[in-house]
mmCIF file of C-alpha atoms in Angstrom:
data_model
loop_
_atom_site.group_PDB
_atom_site.id
_atom_site.type_symbol
_atom_site.label_atom_id
_atom_site.label_comp_id
_atom_site.label_asym_id
_atom_site.label_seq_id
_atom_site.Cartn_x
_atom_site.Cartn_y
_atom_site.Cartn_z
ATOM 1 C CA ASP A 2 5.060 -17.434 3.596
ATOM 2 C CA VAL A 3 5.344 -14.365 1.450
ATOM 3 C CA LYS A 4 8.278 -12.319 2.744
ATOM 4 C CA VAL A 5 9.296 -8.816 1.562
ATOM 5 C CA THR A 6 12.315 -7.537 3.376
ATOM 6 C CA GLN A 7 13.833 -4.097 3.621
ATOM 7 C CA SER A 8 17.295 -3.665 4.640
ATOM 8 C CA SER A 9 16.785 -1.222 7.580
ATOM 9 C CA ARG A 10 14.088 -0.173 9.749
ATOM 10 C CA TYR A 11 15.667 2.957 10.506
ATOM 11 C CA LEU A 12 18.014 4.953 8.916
ATOM 12 C CA VAL A 13 19.543 8.678 9.410
ATOM 13 C CA LYS A 14 21.517 10.394 7.020
ATOM 14 C CA ARG A 15 22.362 13.846 6.195
ATOM 15 C CA THR A 16 21.337 16.176 3.449
ATOM 16 C CA GLY A 17 23.279 15.764 0.323
ATOM 17 C CA GLU A 18 24.395 12.144 0.789
ATOM 18 C CA LYS A 19 23.484 9.406 -1.494
ATOM 19 C CA VAL A 20 20.907 6.852 0.278
ATOM 20 C CA PHE A 21 19.977 3.499 -0.713
ATOM 21 C CA LEU A 22 17.070 1.585 0.432
ATOM 22 C CA GLU A 23 17.141 -2.314 -0.558
ATOM 23 C CA CYS A 24 14.429 -4.432 -0.744
ATOM 24 C CA VAL A 25 14.353 -8.318 -1.179
ATOM 25 C CA GLN A 26 11.305 -10.277 -2.033
ATOM 26 C CA ASP A 27 11.575 -14.155 -1.797
ATOM 27 C CA MET A 28 8.029 -15.096 -4.052
ATOM 28 C CA ASP A 29 9.745 -14.914 -7.420
ATOM 29 C CA HIS A 30 7.100 -11.957 -7.832
ATOM 30 C CA GLU A 31 7.664 -9.938 -11.156
ATOM 31 C CA ASN A 32 6.419 -6.626 -9.927
ATOM 32 C CA MET A 33 7.830 -4.444 -7.363
ATOM 33 C CA PHE A 34 6.708 -1.135 -5.999
ATOM 34 C CA TRP A 35 8.490 2.029 -3.671
ATOM 35 C CA TYR A 36 6.119 4.112 -2.056
ATOM 36 C CA ARG A 37 6.380 6.937 0.546
ATOM 37 C CA GLN A 38 4.213 7.379 3.255
ATOM 38 C CA ASP A 39 3.727 10.675 4.947
ATOM 39 C CA PRO A 40 1.119 11.712 7.523
ATOM 40 C CA GLY A 41 -2.251 12.838 5.752
ATOM 41 C CA LEU A 42 -0.856 12.017 2.357
ATOM 42 C CA GLY A 43 -1.491 8.326 2.193
ATOM 43 C CA LEU A 44 0.863 6.206 -0.141
ATOM 44 C CA ARG A 45 2.268 7.644 -2.903
ATOM 45 C CA LEU A 46 3.834 5.813 -5.327
ATOM 46 C CA ILE A 47 7.714 6.626 -6.317
ATOM 47 C CA TYR A 48 8.561 3.832 -8.871
ATOM 48 C CA PHE A 49 7.681 0.351 -9.970
ATOM 49 C CA SER A 50 9.145 -2.344 -11.891
ATOM 50 C CA TYR A 51 7.631 -5.099 -14.255
ATOM 51 C CA ASP A 52 10.600 -7.051 -14.823
ATOM 52 C CA VAL A 53 14.631 -6.866 -14.224
ATOM 53 C CA LYS A 54 16.035 -3.768 -15.352
ATOM 54 C CA MET A 55 12.754 -2.432 -16.164
ATOM 55 C CA LYS A 56 11.662 0.783 -14.290
ATOM 56 C CA GLU A 57 8.649 3.079 -14.616
ATOM 57 C CA LYS A 58 7.729 6.299 -12.883
ATOM 58 C CA GLY A 59 5.198 6.580 -10.458
ATOM 59 C CA ASP A 60 3.366 9.648 -9.007
ATOM 60 C CA ILE A 61 6.400 11.413 -7.248
ATOM 61 C CA PRO A 62 9.822 10.186 -8.997
ATOM 62 C CA GLU A 63 11.914 13.249 -8.504
ATOM 63 C CA GLY A 64 14.690 13.267 -6.541
ATOM 64 C CA TYR A 65 14.731 9.205 -6.678
ATOM 65 C CA SER A 66 15.952 6.630 -8.844
ATOM 66 C CA VAL A 67 15.640 2.750 -8.891
ATOM 67 C CA SER A 68 17.703 -0.289 -9.706
ATOM 68 C CA ARG A 69 16.343 -3.713 -10.284
ATOM 69 C CA GLU A 70 19.337 -5.864 -11.616
ATOM 70 C CA LYS A 71 18.015 -9.076 -10.386
ATOM 71 C CA LYS A 72 14.204 -10.243 -10.115
ATOM 72 C CA GLU A 73 14.240 -10.350 -6.206
ATOM 73 C CA ARG A 74 15.802 -6.979 -5.594
ATOM 74 C CA PHE A 75 14.485 -3.663 -6.035
ATOM 75 C CA SER A 76 16.782 -0.495 -4.507
ATOM 76 C CA LEU A 77 15.556 2.908 -4.380
ATOM 77 C CA ILE A 78 18.175 5.673 -4.372
ATOM 78 C CA LEU A 79 18.033 9.058 -3.187
ATOM 79 C CA GLU A 80 20.682 10.839 -5.236
ATOM 80 C CA SER A 81 21.189 13.760 -3.190
ATOM 81 C CA ALA A 82 19.346 13.511 0.236
ATOM 82 C CA SER A 83 17.152 16.450 1.195
ATOM 83 C CA THR A 84 15.215 17.205 4.281
ATOM 84 C CA ASN A 85 12.088 16.903 2.525
ATOM 85 C CA GLN A 86 12.704 13.439 1.704
ATOM 86 C CA THR A 87 12.339 12.363 5.769
ATOM 87 C CA SER A 88 9.596 9.765 5.472
ATOM 88 C CA MET A 89 8.523 6.347 5.665
ATOM 89 C CA TYR A 90 9.137 4.081 2.900
ATOM 90 C CA LEU A 91 7.704 1.072 1.829
ATOM 91 C CA CYS A 92 8.497 -1.456 -0.578
ATOM 92 C CA ALA A 93 5.944 -4.132 -2.279
ATOM 93 C CA SER A 94 5.890 -6.793 -4.652
ATOM 94 C CA SER A 95 3.099 -8.547 -6.470
ATOM 95 C CA ALA A 96 2.759 -11.848 -8.657
ATOM 96 C CA ALA A 97 0.702 -10.054 -11.355
ATOM 97 C CA ARG A 98 -0.358 -6.596 -12.136
ATOM 98 C CA ASN A 99 -3.967 -7.206 -10.671
ATOM 99 C CA GLN A 100 -3.024 -9.453 -7.750
ATOM 100 C CA PRO A 101 -2.416 -7.867 -4.034
ATOM 101 C CA GLN A 102 0.671 -6.388 -2.904
ATOM 102 C CA HIS A 103 2.923 -7.951 -0.261
ATOM 103 C CA PHE A 104 4.559 -5.089 1.991
ATOM 104 C CA GLY A 105 7.815 -4.773 3.647
ATOM 105 C CA ASP A 106 7.512 -3.507 7.338
ATOM 106 C CA GLY A 107 9.140 -0.137 6.047
ATOM 107 C CA THR A 108 12.079 2.151 6.385
ATOM 108 C CA ARG A 109 11.733 5.159 8.417
ATOM 109 C CA LEU A 110 14.323 7.816 6.778
ATOM 110 C CA SER A 111 15.425 10.833 8.597
ATOM 111 C CA ILE A 112 17.604 13.404 6.639
ATOM 112 C CA LEU A 113 19.337 15.940 9.009
ATOM 113 C CA ALA B 2 -9.663 11.495 -13.050
ATOM 114 C CA GLN B 3 -9.512 7.903 -11.496
ATOM 115 C CA SER B 4 -9.444 8.361 -7.918
ATOM 116 C CA VAL B 5 -10.046 6.598 -4.531
ATOM 117 C CA THR B 6 -11.692 8.548 -1.575
ATOM 118 C CA GLN B 7 -11.751 7.196 2.138
ATOM 119 C CA PRO B 8 -14.437 10.004 3.579
ATOM 120 C CA ASP B 9 -13.624 9.029 7.001
ATOM 121 C CA ILE B 10 -9.946 10.065 8.454
ATOM 122 C CA HIS B 11 -10.471 8.791 11.926
ATOM 123 C CA ILE B 12 -13.293 6.653 13.352
ATOM 124 C CA THR B 13 -13.521 5.660 17.116
ATOM 125 C CA VAL B 14 -15.992 2.597 17.790
ATOM 126 C CA SER B 15 -16.490 0.856 21.400
ATOM 127 C CA GLU B 16 -15.164 -2.937 21.607
ATOM 128 C CA GLY B 17 -17.684 -5.115 20.710
ATOM 129 C CA ALA B 18 -19.610 -2.682 18.476
ATOM 130 C CA SER B 19 -19.934 -2.830 14.490
ATOM 131 C CA LEU B 20 -17.595 -1.192 12.051
ATOM 132 C CA GLU B 21 -18.100 0.082 8.600
ATOM 133 C CA LEU B 22 -15.318 1.976 6.821
ATOM 134 C CA ARG B 23 -16.273 3.781 3.639
ATOM 135 C CA CYS B 24 -14.348 3.584 0.421
ATOM 136 C CA ASN B 25 -15.374 5.142 -3.120
ATOM 137 C CA TYR B 26 -13.787 5.189 -6.338
ATOM 138 C CA SER B 27 -14.371 6.902 -9.480
ATOM 139 C CA TYR B 28 -14.084 5.051 -12.694
ATOM 140 C CA GLY B 29 -16.271 3.876 -15.614
ATOM 141 C CA ALA B 30 -15.663 0.308 -15.530
ATOM 142 C CA THR B 31 -15.121 -2.235 -12.469
ATOM 143 C CA PRO B 32 -11.659 -2.030 -11.052
ATOM 144 C CA TYR B 33 -9.810 -4.595 -8.923
ATOM 145 C CA LEU B 34 -10.573 -3.567 -5.266
ATOM 146 C CA PHE B 35 -8.364 -4.330 -2.141
ATOM 147 C CA TRP B 36 -8.632 -3.566 1.609
ATOM 148 C CA TYR B 37 -5.200 -3.567 3.519
ATOM 149 C CA VAL B 38 -4.398 -2.674 7.199
ATOM 150 C CA GLN B 39 -1.394 -1.353 8.635
ATOM 151 C CA SER B 40 -0.569 -1.767 12.249
ATOM 152 C CA PRO B 41 1.689 0.702 13.967
ATOM 153 C CA GLY B 42 5.474 0.494 12.802
ATOM 154 C CA GLN B 43 4.562 -2.093 10.093
ATOM 155 C CA GLY B 44 3.777 -2.572 6.657
ATOM 156 C CA LEU B 45 0.446 -3.217 4.733
ATOM 157 C CA GLN B 46 -1.529 -6.289 5.083
ATOM 158 C CA LEU B 47 -4.013 -7.806 2.724
ATOM 159 C CA LEU B 48 -7.225 -7.959 4.350
ATOM 160 C CA LEU B 49 -9.482 -9.004 1.248
ATOM 161 C CA LYS B 50 -9.875 -8.408 -2.344
ATOM 162 C CA TYR B 51 -12.543 -8.176 -5.022
ATOM 163 C CA PHE B 52 -12.170 -8.973 -8.708
ATOM 164 C CA SER B 53 -15.462 -10.242 -9.915
ATOM 165 C CA GLY B 54 -18.183 -12.308 -8.959
ATOM 166 C CA ASP B 55 -20.286 -12.437 -5.493
ATOM 167 C CA THR B 56 -20.188 -8.795 -4.478
ATOM 168 C CA LEU B 57 -19.759 -9.537 -0.787
ATOM 169 C CA VAL B 58 -16.153 -10.986 -0.236
ATOM 170 C CA GLN B 59 -15.102 -12.511 3.012
ATOM 171 C CA GLY B 60 -11.367 -11.712 4.282
ATOM 172 C CA ILE B 61 -9.195 -12.418 7.072
ATOM 173 C CA LYS B 62 -9.796 -11.491 10.850
ATOM 174 C CA GLY B 63 -13.493 -11.545 10.318
ATOM 175 C CA PHE B 64 -13.616 -8.538 8.083
ATOM 176 C CA GLU B 65 -16.154 -8.517 4.901
ATOM 177 C CA ALA B 66 -16.497 -6.084 2.156
ATOM 178 C CA GLU B 67 -19.329 -5.196 -0.124
ATOM 179 C CA PHE B 68 -18.960 -4.003 -3.779
ATOM 180 C CA LYS B 69 -21.541 -1.854 -5.119
ATOM 181 C CA ARG B 70 -21.249 -0.978 -8.860
ATOM 182 C CA SER B 71 -24.098 1.638 -8.785
ATOM 183 C CA GLN B 72 -22.230 3.465 -5.816
ATOM 184 C CA SER B 73 -18.879 2.889 -6.985
ATOM 185 C CA SER B 74 -18.218 1.791 -3.301
ATOM 186 C CA PHE B 75 -16.630 -0.929 -1.574
ATOM 187 C CA ASN B 76 -17.311 -0.772 2.261
ATOM 188 C CA LEU B 77 -15.512 -2.443 4.714
ATOM 189 C CA ARG B 78 -17.433 -3.783 7.793
ATOM 190 C CA LYS B 79 -16.752 -5.914 10.902
ATOM 191 C CA PRO B 80 -20.056 -7.156 12.821
ATOM 192 C CA SER B 81 -17.943 -6.787 16.263
ATOM 193 C CA VAL B 82 -14.699 -4.924 16.973
ATOM 194 C CA HIS B 83 -11.911 -6.291 18.928
ATOM 195 C CA TRP B 84 -9.213 -3.912 20.487
ATOM 196 C CA SER B 85 -6.534 -5.653 18.324
ATOM 197 C CA ASP B 86 -8.477 -4.187 15.209
ATOM 198 C CA ALA B 87 -7.273 -0.458 15.961
ATOM 199 C CA ALA B 88 -4.960 0.229 12.993
ATOM 200 C CA GLU B 89 -5.042 2.408 9.965
ATOM 201 C CA TYR B 90 -7.390 0.980 7.233
ATOM 202 C CA PHE B 91 -6.447 1.526 3.446
ATOM 203 C CA CYS B 92 -8.465 1.043 0.342
ATOM 204 C CA ALA B 93 -6.599 0.428 -2.894
ATOM 205 C CA VAL B 94 -7.907 0.076 -6.384
ATOM 206 C CA VAL B 95 -6.203 -1.075 -9.777
ATOM 207 C CA PHE B 96 -7.960 0.918 -12.178
ATOM 208 C CA ASN B 97 -6.025 -0.363 -15.237
ATOM 209 C CA THR B 98 -4.574 -3.738 -15.185
ATOM 210 C CA ASN B 99 -2.320 -3.026 -17.835
ATOM 211 C CA ALA B 100 -0.977 -0.405 -15.914
ATOM 212 C CA GLY B 101 -1.322 -2.418 -12.638
ATOM 213 C CA LYS B 102 -0.540 0.478 -9.967
ATOM 214 C CA SER B 103 -2.937 0.609 -7.339
ATOM 215 C CA THR B 104 -4.072 3.709 -6.313
ATOM 216 C CA PHE B 105 -4.661 4.013 -2.407
ATOM 217 C CA GLY B 106 -6.899 5.901 -0.695
ATOM 218 C CA ASP B 107 -5.660 8.303 2.528
ATOM 219 C CA GLY B 108 -6.556 5.779 4.832
ATOM 220 C CA THR B 109 -8.924 5.468 8.093
ATOM 221 C CA THR B 110 -7.598 5.297 11.379
ATOM 222 C CA LEU B 111 -9.693 3.232 13.687
ATOM 223 C CA THR B 112 -9.359 3.663 17.478
ATOM 224 C CA VAL B 113 -10.942 1.200 19.601
ATOM 225 C CA LYS B 114 -12.415 2.001 23.207
ATOM 226 C CA PRO B 115 -12.616 -0.362 25.848
#
């Protein structure tokens, strides 16, 4: 069965820290995505990647960066965490650009 | 601008009653359409999808959705709701397959009364 694994379910960090959120998929999917989910705002796309070492900005990339060194792994980086980045972060992958996305269970990140 | 609207933020139905969740999109052509469900504390799970062909599509857990081109809608339905259906439901649309990004609606939270 399809599996997208996010390294942490819950994470607490301090403002100014550099934070890494890891996501691994075992389906050999080309496409990977990072979203944040906030009450009343739905899912907002941060970054996505269509291939190894490729990345594209989503709707809210400010304050974030990503890394995709291997096909199965897509990392989200908060360069200097701020309290307004407290959120639920969801990683997803898909086989092709018009195919359904498969989601991890999310990382609930708190920045204190 | 391309957009996805789920007009109902919250819906409450009684167990055993029928359900319809609305989804409308703004786009000139037929997009790729999806419904996902999110249970508390979990990621999103695909319920069903529409690419082309028969406008009534069947999904998992007894859900179905109907694409209506004239109304730019893709409403989700279930004839008889179970308590385990309580969750948040998201409609998602891929407007341009070259871009491949999904645009999600803001979600509808379903509460099921015993």
